[in-house]
PDB file of C-alpha atoms in Angstrom:
ATOM      1  CA  MET E   1       4.184  20.927  -7.134  1.00  0.00           C
ATOM      2  CA  HIS E   2       6.489  20.111 -10.038  1.00  0.00           C
ATOM      3  CA  LEU E   3       5.488  16.756 -11.520  1.00  0.00           C
ATOM      4  CA  LEU E   4       6.919  14.561 -14.249  1.00  0.00           C
ATOM      5  CA  LEU E   5       4.224  12.446 -15.879  1.00  0.00           C
ATOM      6  CA  LEU E   6       6.128   9.415 -17.116  1.00  0.00           C
ATOM      7  CA  VAL E   7       4.071   7.598 -19.771  1.00  0.00           C
ATOM      8  CA  ASN E   8       4.500   4.154 -21.278  1.00  0.00           C
ATOM      9  CA  THR E   9       2.297   4.449 -24.350  1.00  0.00           C
ATOM     10  CA  SER E  10       2.656   0.692 -24.995  1.00  0.00           C
ATOM     11  CA  ALA E  11       1.041  -0.285 -21.688  1.00  0.00           C
ATOM     12  CA  SER E  12      -2.223  -2.149 -22.112  1.00  0.00           C
ATOM     13  CA  SER E  13      -4.526   0.397 -20.419  1.00  0.00           C
ATOM     14  CA  VAL E  14      -2.843   3.572 -21.692  1.00  0.00           C
ATOM     15  CA  THR E  15      -4.967   5.110 -24.442  1.00  0.00           C
ATOM     16  CA  PRO E  16      -4.484   8.536 -26.055  1.00  0.00           C
ATOM     17  CA  ARG E  17      -7.729   9.744 -24.489  1.00  0.00           C
ATOM     18  CA  ALA E  18      -6.794   8.522 -21.008  1.00  0.00           C
ATOM     19  CA  ARG E  19      -3.403  10.193 -21.241  1.00  0.00           C
ATOM     20  CA  VAL E  20      -4.953  13.549 -22.193  1.00  0.00           C
ATOM     21  CA  VAL E  21      -7.534  13.355 -19.396  1.00  0.00           C
ATOM     22  CA  ILE E  22      -4.889  12.432 -16.803  1.00  0.00           C
ATOM     23  CA  GLN E  23      -2.470  15.132 -17.959  1.00  0.00           C
ATOM     24  CA  LYS E  24      -5.162  17.830 -17.840  1.00  0.00           C
ATOM     25  CA  ALA E  25      -6.350  16.715 -14.417  1.00  0.00           C
ATOM     26  CA  LEU E  26      -2.842  16.856 -12.953  1.00  0.00           C
ATOM     27  CA  ALA E  27      -2.067  20.166 -14.663  1.00  0.00           C
ATOM     28  CA  ALA E  28      -5.084  21.871 -13.075  1.00  0.00           C
ATOM     29  CA  ASP E  29      -3.206  22.233  -9.773  1.00  0.00           C
ATOM     30  CA  HIS E  30       0.409  21.358 -10.602  1.00  0.00           C
ATOM     31  CA  ASP E  31       3.231  22.175 -12.976  1.00  0.00           C
ATOM     32  CA  VAL E  32       3.332  19.058 -15.168  1.00  0.00           C
ATOM     33  CA  HIS E  33       6.028  17.940 -17.595  1.00  0.00           C
ATOM     34  CA  VAL E  34       5.440  14.873 -19.754  1.00  0.00           C
ATOM     35  CA  ALA E  35       7.948  12.272 -20.961  1.00  0.00           C
ATOM     36  CA  GLU E  36       7.307   9.057 -22.893  1.00  0.00           C
ATOM     37  CA  THR E  37       9.343   5.886 -22.516  1.00  0.00           C
ATOM     38  CA  SER E  38      10.670   4.382 -25.720  1.00  0.00           C
ATOM     39  CA  ARG E  39      12.877   1.428 -24.751  1.00  0.00           C
ATOM     40  CA  PRO E  40      13.805  -0.824 -21.815  1.00  0.00           C
ATOM     41  CA  GLY E  41      15.511   1.118 -19.033  1.00  0.00           C
ATOM     42  CA  HIS E  42      14.290   4.467 -20.339  1.00  0.00           C
ATOM     43  CA  ALA E  43      11.967   5.073 -17.387  1.00  0.00           C
ATOM     44  CA  THR E  44      14.899   4.694 -14.993  1.00  0.00           C
ATOM     45  CA  ARG E  45      16.917   7.321 -16.845  1.00  0.00           C
ATOM     46  CA  LEU E  46      13.957   9.702 -17.037  1.00  0.00           C
ATOM     47  CA  ALA E  47      13.270   9.299 -13.317  1.00  0.00           C
ATOM     48  CA  LEU E  48      16.943   9.905 -12.496  1.00  0.00           C
ATOM     49  CA  GLY E  49      16.804  13.071 -14.561  1.00  0.00           C
ATOM     50  CA  ALA E  50      13.656  14.237 -12.805  1.00  0.00           C
ATOM     51  CA  ALA E  51      15.279  13.756  -9.410  1.00  0.00           C
ATOM     52  CA  ALA E  52      18.409  15.639 -10.552  1.00  0.00           C
ATOM     53  CA  ASP E  53      16.178  18.497 -11.760  1.00  0.00           C
ATOM     54  CA  GLY E  54      14.492  18.749  -8.363  1.00  0.00           C
ATOM     55  CA  MET E  55      11.057  17.470  -9.397  1.00  0.00           C
ATOM     56  CA  ASP E  56       8.756  16.861  -6.444  1.00  0.00           C
ATOM     57  CA  VAL E  57       6.996  13.794  -7.822  1.00  0.00           C
ATOM     58  CA  VAL E  58       7.337  11.383 -10.733  1.00  0.00           C
ATOM     59  CA  VAL E  59       3.912  10.041 -11.731  1.00  0.00           C
ATOM     60  CA  ALA E  60       4.342   6.718 -13.531  1.00  0.00           C
ATOM     61  CA  LEU E  61       1.535   5.930 -15.978  1.00  0.00           C
ATOM     62  CA  GLY E  62       2.129   2.386 -17.149  1.00  0.00           C
ATOM     63  CA  GLY E  63       2.384  -1.169 -15.954  1.00  0.00           C
ATOM     64  CA  ASP E  64       4.418  -2.723 -13.172  1.00  0.00           C
ATOM     65  CA  GLY E  65       7.545  -2.844 -15.352  1.00  0.00           C
ATOM     66  CA  THR E  66       7.467   0.921 -15.930  1.00  0.00           C
ATOM     67  CA  LEU E  67       6.869   1.449 -12.232  1.00  0.00           C
ATOM     68  CA  ASN E  68       9.822  -0.771 -11.323  1.00  0.00           C
ATOM     69  CA  GLU E  69      12.140   1.177 -13.600  1.00  0.00           C
ATOM     70  CA  ALA E  70      10.953   4.497 -12.169  1.00  0.00           C
ATOM     71  CA  ALA E  71      11.459   3.239  -8.616  1.00  0.00           C
ATOM     72  CA  ASN E  72      15.029   2.226  -9.440  1.00  0.00           C
ATOM     73  CA  GLY E  73      15.686   5.730 -10.729  1.00  0.00           C
ATOM     74  CA  LEU E  74      14.202   7.439  -7.667  1.00  0.00           C
ATOM     75  CA  ALA E  75      15.541   5.204  -4.872  1.00  0.00           C
ATOM     76  CA  GLY E  76      17.710   7.227  -2.515  1.00  0.00           C
ATOM     77  CA  THR E  77      16.479  10.604  -3.803  1.00  0.00           C
ATOM     78  CA  ALA E  78      14.082  13.206  -2.403  1.00  0.00           C
ATOM     79  CA  THR E  79      11.689  12.866  -5.365  1.00  0.00           C
ATOM     80  CA  ALA E  80       8.562  10.838  -4.646  1.00  0.00           C
ATOM     81  CA  LEU E  81       7.010   8.137  -6.814  1.00  0.00           C
ATOM     82  CA  ALA E  82       3.295   8.237  -7.579  1.00  0.00           C
ATOM     83  CA  VAL E  83       1.341   5.639  -9.519  1.00  0.00           C
ATOM     84  CA  VAL E  84      -1.402   5.731 -12.134  1.00  0.00           C
ATOM     85  CA  PRO E  85      -2.132   2.130 -13.191  1.00  0.00           C
ATOM     86  CA  GLY E  86      -1.825   1.554 -16.913  1.00  0.00           C
ATOM     87  CA  GLY E  87      -0.894  -2.114 -17.207  1.00  0.00           C
ATOM     88  CA  SER E  88      -2.786  -5.364 -17.295  1.00  0.00           C
ATOM     89  CA  THR E  89      -2.290  -6.335 -13.631  1.00  0.00           C
ATOM     90  CA  ASN E  90      -1.010  -3.277 -11.705  1.00  0.00           C
ATOM     91  CA  VAL E  91       0.035  -5.207  -8.615  1.00  0.00           C
ATOM     92  CA  PHE E  92       1.725  -2.376  -6.717  1.00  0.00           C
ATOM     93  CA  ALA E  93      -0.975   0.205  -7.445  1.00  0.00           C
ATOM     94  CA  ARG E  94      -3.676  -2.124  -6.146  1.00  0.00           C
ATOM     95  CA  THR E  95      -1.542  -3.152  -3.173  1.00  0.00           C
ATOM     96  CA  ILE E  96      -1.346   0.448  -1.930  1.00  0.00           C
ATOM     97  CA  GLY E  97      -5.092   0.973  -2.406  1.00  0.00           C
ATOM     98  CA  LEU E  98      -5.442   2.615  -5.820  1.00  0.00           C
ATOM     99  CA  ALA E  99      -8.351   1.852  -8.105  1.00  0.00           C
ATOM    100  CA  ASN E 100      -7.449  -0.270 -11.114  1.00  0.00           C
ATOM    101  CA  ASP E 101      -9.024   2.272 -13.479  1.00  0.00           C
ATOM    102  CA  PRO E 102      -6.464   4.970 -14.427  1.00  0.00           C
ATOM    103  CA  ILE E 103      -8.970   7.856 -14.448  1.00  0.00           C
ATOM    104  CA  GLU E 104     -10.389   6.949 -11.045  1.00  0.00           C
ATOM    105  CA  ALA E 105      -6.874   6.423  -9.700  1.00  0.00           C
ATOM    106  CA  THR E 106      -5.886   9.899 -10.913  1.00  0.00           C
ATOM    107  CA  GLY E 107      -8.641  11.362  -8.756  1.00  0.00           C
ATOM    108  CA  GLN E 108      -7.294   9.459  -5.755  1.00  0.00           C
ATOM    109  CA  LEU E 109      -3.793  10.655  -6.545  1.00  0.00           C
ATOM    110  CA  LEU E 110      -4.848  14.308  -6.764  1.00  0.00           C
ATOM    111  CA  ALA E 111      -6.505  14.035  -3.361  1.00  0.00           C
ATOM    112  CA  ALA E 112      -3.357  12.441  -1.949  1.00  0.00           C
ATOM    113  CA  LEU E 113      -1.077  15.126  -3.394  1.00  0.00           C
ATOM    114  CA  SER E 114      -3.068  17.731  -1.475  1.00  0.00           C
ATOM    115  CA  ARG E 115      -2.144  16.029   1.805  1.00  0.00           C
ATOM    116  CA  PRO E 116       1.568  16.106   2.736  1.00  0.00           C
ATOM    117  CA  ALA E 117       1.081  13.143   5.088  1.00  0.00           C
ATOM    118  CA  SER E 118       0.207  10.955   2.102  1.00  0.00           C
ATOM    119  CA  THR E 119       3.862  10.721   1.115  1.00  0.00           C
ATOM    120  CA  ARG E 120       6.099   8.461   3.170  1.00  0.00           C
ATOM    121  CA  ARG E 121       9.249   6.410   2.785  1.00  0.00           C
ATOM    122  CA  ILE E 122       9.240   2.662   2.280  1.00  0.00           C
ATOM    123  CA  GLY E 123      11.949   0.026   2.245  1.00  0.00           C
ATOM    124  CA  LEU E 124      12.895  -1.837  -0.909  1.00  0.00           C
ATOM    125  CA  ALA E 125      14.348  -5.263  -1.535  1.00  0.00           C
ATOM    126  CA  SER E 126      16.833  -5.849  -4.328  1.00  0.00           C
ATOM    127  CA  MET E 127      18.106  -8.751  -6.405  1.00  0.00           C
ATOM    128  CA  ASN E 128      21.651  -8.323  -7.712  1.00  0.00           C
ATOM    129  CA  GLY E 129      21.287  -4.587  -7.195  1.00  0.00           C
ATOM    130  CA  ARG E 130      17.913  -4.238  -8.960  1.00  0.00           C
ATOM    131  CA  TYR E 131      15.232  -2.968  -6.592  1.00  0.00           C
ATOM    132  CA  PHE E 132      11.762  -4.475  -6.630  1.00  0.00           C
ATOM    133  CA  LEU E 133       8.534  -3.120  -5.192  1.00  0.00           C
ATOM    134  CA  PHE E 134       6.494  -6.258  -4.614  1.00  0.00           C
ATOM    135  CA  ASN E 135       8.252  -9.468  -5.686  1.00  0.00           C
ATOM    136  CA  ALA E 136      11.158 -11.164  -7.410  1.00  0.00           C
ATOM    137  CA  GLY E 137      11.571 -14.781  -8.376  1.00  0.00           C
ATOM    138  CA  ILE E 138      14.054 -17.319  -9.646  1.00  0.00           C
ATOM    139  CA  GLY E 139      12.798 -20.431 -11.388  1.00  0.00           C
ATOM    140  CA  LEU E 140       9.280 -21.406 -12.352  1.00  0.00           C
ATOM    141  CA  ASP E 141       7.428 -18.095 -12.006  1.00  0.00           C
ATOM    142  CA  ALA E 142      10.137 -16.269 -13.967  1.00  0.00           C
ATOM    143  CA  ALA E 143      10.017 -18.976 -16.640  1.00  0.00           C
ATOM    144  CA  VAL E 144       6.275 -18.381 -16.961  1.00  0.00           C
ATOM    145  CA  ILE E 145       6.816 -14.624 -17.289  1.00  0.00           C
ATOM    146  CA  ALA E 146       9.478 -15.192 -19.954  1.00  0.00           C
ATOM    147  CA  ARG E 147       6.999 -17.354 -21.863  1.00  0.00           C
ATOM    148  CA  VAL E 148       4.289 -14.695 -21.619  1.00  0.00           C
ATOM    149  CA  ASP E 149       6.706 -11.991 -22.769  1.00  0.00           C
ATOM    150  CA  ARG E 150       7.325 -13.890 -26.004  1.00  0.00           C
ATOM    151  CA  ARG E 151       3.668 -13.202 -26.824  1.00  0.00           C
ATOM    152  CA  ARG E 152       3.557  -9.486 -26.056  1.00  0.00           C
ATOM    153  CA  THR E 153       0.854  -8.691 -28.604  1.00  0.00           C
ATOM    154  CA  LEU E 154      -1.481 -11.290 -27.122  1.00  0.00           C
ATOM    155  CA  LYS E 155      -0.490 -10.179 -23.605  1.00  0.00           C
ATOM    156  CA  ARG E 156      -1.957  -6.728 -24.258  1.00  0.00           C
ATOM    157  CA  TRP E 157      -5.426  -8.174 -24.901  1.00  0.00           C
ATOM    158  CA  ALA E 158      -5.548 -11.398 -22.870  1.00  0.00           C
ATOM    159  CA  ALA E 159      -2.890 -11.126 -20.185  1.00  0.00           C
ATOM    160  CA  HIS E 160      -4.538 -13.190 -17.459  1.00  0.00           C
ATOM    161  CA  PRO E 161      -5.706 -16.162 -19.566  1.00  0.00           C
ATOM    162  CA  LEU E 162      -2.309 -16.135 -21.257  1.00  0.00           C
ATOM    163  CA  PHE E 163      -0.591 -16.242 -17.866  1.00  0.00           C
ATOM    164  CA  VAL E 164      -2.686 -19.223 -16.732  1.00  0.00           C
ATOM    165  CA  TRP E 165      -2.046 -21.116 -19.982  1.00  0.00           C
ATOM    166  CA  SER E 166       1.686 -20.326 -19.861  1.00  0.00           C
ATOM    167  CA  ALA E 167       1.931 -21.436 -16.224  1.00  0.00           C
ATOM    168  CA  ALA E 168       0.302 -24.788 -16.943  1.00  0.00           C
ATOM    169  CA  SER E 169       2.393 -25.345 -20.074  1.00  0.00           C
ATOM    170  CA  THR E 170       5.659 -24.400 -18.376  1.00  0.00           C
ATOM    171  CA  TRP E 171       4.993 -26.644 -15.370  1.00  0.00           C
ATOM    172  CA  ALA E 172       3.975 -29.594 -17.543  1.00  0.00           C
ATOM    173  CA  ARG E 173       6.561 -29.466 -20.340  1.00  0.00           C
ATOM    174  CA  HIS E 174       9.280 -26.867 -19.845  1.00  0.00           C
ATOM    175  CA  TYR E 175      10.587 -27.070 -16.274  1.00  0.00           C
ATOM    176  CA  GLU E 176      12.655 -29.559 -14.285  1.00  0.00           C
ATOM    177  CA  ARG E 177      10.348 -31.300 -11.785  1.00  0.00           C
ATOM    178  CA  SER E 178      12.378 -34.361 -10.799  1.00  0.00           C
ATOM    179  CA  ARG E 179      14.868 -32.718  -8.392  1.00  0.00           C
ATOM    180  CA  PRO E 180      15.470 -29.373  -6.648  1.00  0.00           C
ATOM    181  CA  SER E 181      17.081 -26.672  -8.748  1.00  0.00           C
ATOM    182  CA  VAL E 182      17.857 -23.828  -6.306  1.00  0.00           C
ATOM    183  CA  ARG E 183      19.601 -23.476  -2.941  1.00  0.00           C
ATOM    184  CA  VAL E 184      19.098 -20.587  -0.536  1.00  0.00           C
ATOM    185  CA  THR E 185      21.946 -19.681   1.824  1.00  0.00           C
ATOM    186  CA  PHE E 186      21.965 -17.179   4.664  1.00  0.00           C
ATOM    187  CA  PRO E 187      24.751 -14.898   5.985  1.00  0.00           C
ATOM    188  CA  SER E 188      27.295 -16.423   8.351  1.00  0.00           C
ATOM    189  CA  GLY E 189      25.327 -19.650   8.701  1.00  0.00           C
ATOM    190  CA  GLU E 190      22.549 -17.899  10.650  1.00  0.00           C
ATOM    191  CA  GLU E 191      20.018 -20.403   9.307  1.00  0.00           C
ATOM    192  CA  ASP E 192      20.246 -23.759   7.540  1.00  0.00           C
ATOM    193  CA  ASP E 193      20.411 -23.834   3.755  1.00  0.00           C
ATOM    194  CA  VAL E 194      17.123 -24.522   1.950  1.00  0.00           C
ATOM    195  CA  ASP E 195      16.802 -26.433  -1.338  1.00  0.00           C
ATOM    196  CA  GLY E 196      13.772 -26.087  -3.539  1.00  0.00           C
ATOM    197  CA  TYR E 197      12.369 -25.951  -7.053  1.00  0.00           C
ATOM    198  CA  PHE E 198      11.945 -22.176  -7.188  1.00  0.00           C
ATOM    199  CA  VAL E 199      11.986 -19.169  -4.867  1.00  0.00           C
ATOM    200  CA  LEU E 200       9.890 -16.037  -4.487  1.00  0.00           C
ATOM    201  CA  ALA E 201      11.054 -12.986  -2.543  1.00  0.00           C
ATOM    202  CA  LEU E 202       8.306 -10.613  -1.416  1.00  0.00           C
ATOM    203  CA  ASN E 203       8.527  -6.936  -0.520  1.00  0.00           C
ATOM    204  CA  SER E 204       4.733  -6.826   0.021  1.00  0.00           C
ATOM    205  CA  ASP E 205       1.566  -8.901  -0.361  1.00  0.00           C
ATOM    206  CA  PRO E 206      -0.306  -9.994  -2.488  1.00  0.00           C
ATOM    207  CA  TYR E 207       2.069 -11.746  -4.857  1.00  0.00           C
ATOM    208  CA  THR E 208      -0.097 -10.886  -7.876  1.00  0.00           C
ATOM    209  CA  PHE E 209      -3.705 -10.766  -9.106  1.00  0.00           C
ATOM    210  CA  LEU E 210      -5.677 -12.987 -11.465  1.00  0.00           C
ATOM    211  CA  GLY E 211      -8.498 -10.722 -12.537  1.00  0.00           C
ATOM    212  CA  ASP E 212     -10.011  -9.423  -9.316  1.00  0.00           C
ATOM    213  CA  ARG E 213      -8.617 -12.262  -7.191  1.00  0.00           C
ATOM    214  CA  ALA E 214      -5.472 -11.575  -5.171  1.00  0.00           C
ATOM    215  CA  LEU E 215      -2.940 -14.381  -4.727  1.00  0.00           C
ATOM    216  CA  HIS E 216      -1.636 -14.247  -1.162  1.00  0.00           C
ATOM    217  CA  LEU E 217       1.576 -16.048  -0.247  1.00  0.00           C
ATOM    218  CA  VAL E 218       2.679 -14.284   2.950  1.00  0.00           C
ATOM    219  CA  PRO E 219      -0.051 -11.905   4.161  1.00  0.00           C
ATOM    220  CA  GLY E 220       2.339 -10.542   6.794  1.00  0.00           C
ATOM    221  CA  ALA E 221       4.684  -9.186   4.110  1.00  0.00           C
ATOM    222  CA  THR E 222       4.319  -5.393   4.094  1.00  0.00           C
ATOM    223  CA  LEU E 223       6.215  -2.369   2.811  1.00  0.00           C
ATOM    224  CA  ASP E 224       7.322  -1.662   6.392  1.00  0.00           C
ATOM    225  CA  ARG E 225       9.066  -5.024   6.893  1.00  0.00           C
ATOM    226  CA  ALA E 226      12.119  -6.703   5.386  1.00  0.00           C
ATOM    227  CA  ILE E 227      11.972  -9.498   2.813  1.00  0.00           C
ATOM    228  CA  ALA E 228       9.651 -12.492   3.025  1.00  0.00           C
ATOM    229  CA  LEU E 229      11.057 -15.570   1.283  1.00  0.00           C
ATOM    230  CA  VAL E 230       9.003 -18.468  -0.094  1.00  0.00           C
ATOM    231  CA  THR E 231      10.871 -21.586  -1.239  1.00  0.00           C
ATOM    232  CA  VAL E 232       8.644 -24.138  -2.963  1.00  0.00           C
ATOM    233  CA  ARG E 233       9.951 -27.639  -2.210  1.00  0.00           C
ATOM    234  CA  THR E 234       7.839 -29.750  -4.537  1.00  0.00           C
ATOM    235  CA  LEU E 235       6.325 -29.603  -7.993  1.00  0.00           C
ATOM    236  CA  ALA E 236       4.463 -32.886  -7.661  1.00  0.00           C
ATOM    237  CA  PRO E 237       0.933 -32.435  -9.033  1.00  0.00           C
ATOM    238  CA  LEU E 238      -1.218 -32.800  -5.909  1.00  0.00           C
ATOM    239  CA  PRO E 239       0.964 -30.891  -3.380  1.00  0.00           C
ATOM    240  CA  PHE E 240       1.653 -28.123  -5.896  1.00  0.00           C
ATOM    241  CA  ALA E 241      -2.066 -27.833  -6.652  1.00  0.00           C
ATOM    242  CA  ARG E 242      -2.659 -27.408  -2.909  1.00  0.00           C
ATOM    243  CA  ILE E 243      -0.122 -24.566  -2.821  1.00  0.00           C
ATOM    244  CA  ILE E 244      -1.811 -22.784  -5.725  1.00  0.00           C
ATOM    245  CA  ALA E 245      -5.231 -23.262  -4.135  1.00  0.00           C
ATOM    246  CA  ALA E 246      -3.883 -21.897  -0.848  1.00  0.00           C
ATOM    247  CA  ALA E 247      -2.608 -18.776  -2.626  1.00  0.00           C
ATOM    248  CA  MET E 248      -6.134 -18.289  -3.964  1.00  0.00           C
ATOM    249  CA  GLY E 249      -7.643 -18.596  -0.498  1.00  0.00           C
ATOM    250  CA  VAL E 250      -8.746 -22.236  -0.615  1.00  0.00           C
ATOM    251  CA  GLY E 251      -7.660 -24.533   2.217  1.00  0.00           C
ATOM    252  CA  ARG E 252      -4.805 -23.889   4.596  1.00  0.00           C
ATOM    253  CA  PRO E 253      -2.719 -20.752   3.896  1.00  0.00           C
ATOM    254  CA  VAL E 254       0.558 -21.029   2.021  1.00  0.00           C
ATOM    255  CA  THR E 255       2.494 -20.384   5.228  1.00  0.00           C
ATOM    256  CA  ALA E 256       0.993 -23.593   6.683  1.00  0.00           C
ATOM    257  CA  GLN E 257       1.743 -25.821   3.701  1.00  0.00           C
ATOM    258  CA  ARG E 258       4.197 -28.666   4.438  1.00  0.00           C
ATOM    259  CA  ASP E 259       5.984 -28.356   1.106  1.00  0.00           C
ATOM    260  CA  VAL E 260       6.695 -24.632   1.370  1.00  0.00           C
ATOM    261  CA  ASP E 261       9.477 -23.045   3.396  1.00  0.00           C
ATOM    262  CA  VAL E 262       8.572 -19.505   4.490  1.00  0.00           C
ATOM    263  CA  ARG E 263      10.961 -17.044   6.165  1.00  0.00           C
ATOM    264  CA  THR E 264      10.151 -13.434   7.046  1.00  0.00           C
ATOM    265  CA  ASP E 265      12.011 -10.246   7.960  1.00  0.00           C
ATOM    266  CA  LEU E 266      15.178 -11.246   6.113  1.00  0.00           C
ATOM    267  CA  THR E 267      17.705  -8.526   5.313  1.00  0.00           C
ATOM    268  CA  ALA E 268      20.067 -10.682   3.230  1.00  0.00           C
ATOM    269  CA  PHE E 269      20.296 -14.098   1.577  1.00  0.00           C
ATOM    270  CA  ASP E 270      21.746 -15.659  -1.570  1.00  0.00           C
ATOM    271  CA  VAL E 271      20.229 -18.011  -4.124  1.00  0.00           C
ATOM    272  CA  ARG E 272      22.304 -20.344  -6.306  1.00  0.00           C
ATOM    273  CA  THR E 273      21.062 -22.643  -9.013  1.00  0.00           C
ATOM    274  CA  LEU E 274      21.938 -26.321  -8.684  1.00  0.00           C
ATOM    275  CA  LEU E 275      21.511 -27.658 -12.223  1.00  0.00           C
ATOM    276  CA  ARG E 276      21.825 -24.807 -14.724  1.00  0.00           C
ATOM    277  CA  PRO E 277      21.088 -21.074 -14.950  1.00  0.00           C
ATOM    278  CA  LEU E 278      17.405 -20.291 -14.308  1.00  0.00           C
ATOM    279  CA  PRO E 279      15.120 -17.439 -15.353  1.00  0.00           C
ATOM    280  CA  ALA E 280      14.842 -14.465 -12.992  1.00  0.00           C
ATOM    281  CA  GLN E 281      12.209 -11.738 -12.720  1.00  0.00           C
ATOM    282  CA  VAL E 282      11.553  -8.587 -10.700  1.00  0.00           C
ATOM    283  CA  ASP E 283       8.060  -7.086 -10.423  1.00  0.00           C
ATOM    284  CA  GLY E 284       6.890  -9.247 -13.302  1.00  0.00           C
ATOM    285  CA  GLU E 285       9.723  -8.289 -15.669  1.00  0.00           C
ATOM    286  CA  TYR E 286      11.915 -11.081 -17.047  1.00  0.00           C
ATOM    287  CA  LEU E 287      15.624 -10.266 -16.556  1.00  0.00           C
ATOM    288  CA  GLY E 288      17.282 -13.268 -18.200  1.00  0.00           C
ATOM    289  CA  ASP E 289      18.879 -16.373 -16.676  1.00  0.00           C
ATOM    290  CA  VAL E 290      21.083 -16.308 -13.572  1.00  0.00           C
ATOM    291  CA  GLU E 291      23.278 -18.758 -11.667  1.00  0.00           C
ATOM    292  CA  HIS E 292      23.598 -16.673  -8.506  1.00  0.00           C
ATOM    293  CA  ALA E 293      21.518 -13.873  -6.996  1.00  0.00           C
ATOM    294  CA  GLU E 294      22.131 -11.721  -3.941  1.00  0.00           C
ATOM    295  CA  PHE E 295      19.016 -10.417  -2.189  1.00  0.00           C
ATOM    296  CA  ARG E 296      19.294  -7.418   0.109  1.00  0.00           C
ATOM    297  CA  TYR E 297      16.890  -5.125   1.945  1.00  0.00           C
ATOM    298  CA  GLU E 298      17.299  -1.371   2.378  1.00  0.00           C
ATOM    299  CA  PRO E 299      14.878   0.486   4.678  1.00  0.00           C
ATOM    300  CA  ASP E 300      13.362   3.929   3.976  1.00  0.00           C
ATOM    301  CA  VAL E 301      14.912   4.221   0.527  1.00  0.00           C
ATOM    302  CA  LEU E 302      11.954   5.405  -1.595  1.00  0.00           C
ATOM    303  CA  ARG E 303       9.327   8.113  -1.117  1.00  0.00           C
ATOM    304  CA  VAL E 304       5.894   6.968  -2.289  1.00  0.00           C
ATOM    305  CA  VAL E 305       2.560   8.783  -2.548  1.00  0.00           C
ATOM    306  CA  PHE E 306      -0.139   6.667  -0.878  1.00  0.00           C
ATOM    307  CA  PRO E 307      -3.800   7.298  -1.746  1.00  0.00           C
ATOM    308  CA  GLY E 308      -5.160   6.468   1.681  1.00  0.00           C
ATOM    309  CA  ALA E 309      -2.390   7.695   3.968  1.00  0.00           C
TER     310      ALA E 309
END
């Protein structure tokens, strides 16, 4: 096979030694070209180029942001996306069953590449035209990610503690908690509008990981179904603490929480902010502030190499 190994050398788990080991392992049985990302959006352009050149697979070695960019470059093409986790969290890689260690994951990937049935098409959700693999959000979670991104150096070494600290700080001091700030509307009045404090759109589950613990919002969200939507309708301390505990597996599941509105198998909906523009994120990457976002689902748009297929 002809492979492009797409490397984000700034990703937290990508070391020079790991890159050499992974490249040599892939090159033992495949024709491997290597490209490094150097700026935001670069992985998308490199993936587009690989698809235009007829590459069989783009192997993304980096974090979830690199993977998201590569997926946006490959969507709608015949070139498949493969993953070697190189970030601090690696949500998508772990969701599809890859080990969190890049060397071990490379072994899984090589085994998968030897089996044609390991590659299959999945559907993708999008926000304002930007595809996402596992989640997108408007409001609180995106504000937390924006806060973490302002401390990129610390993120490389202490991503999960930094995320927890940033979440608590943002909720307590930097986010509107007195009234709803987003409204979700559905096409042609199919369902009633929903107001809330922030929204999360899921293309799969879990939502993310804290260390080895997965945070589950809608366990029924899978890569074979359309979008699951979670609208959080309170930020009051006790109910919101229950929601967080539920995501961590304590108490009733998130889908049974009174202050959460959950919809599944949605192919289209819009989100508008009620007070001011709010932060937005896709796959853990902060995109800036938005006033309006269109969410859409497109089935069978991306070929992905699965380790256990």
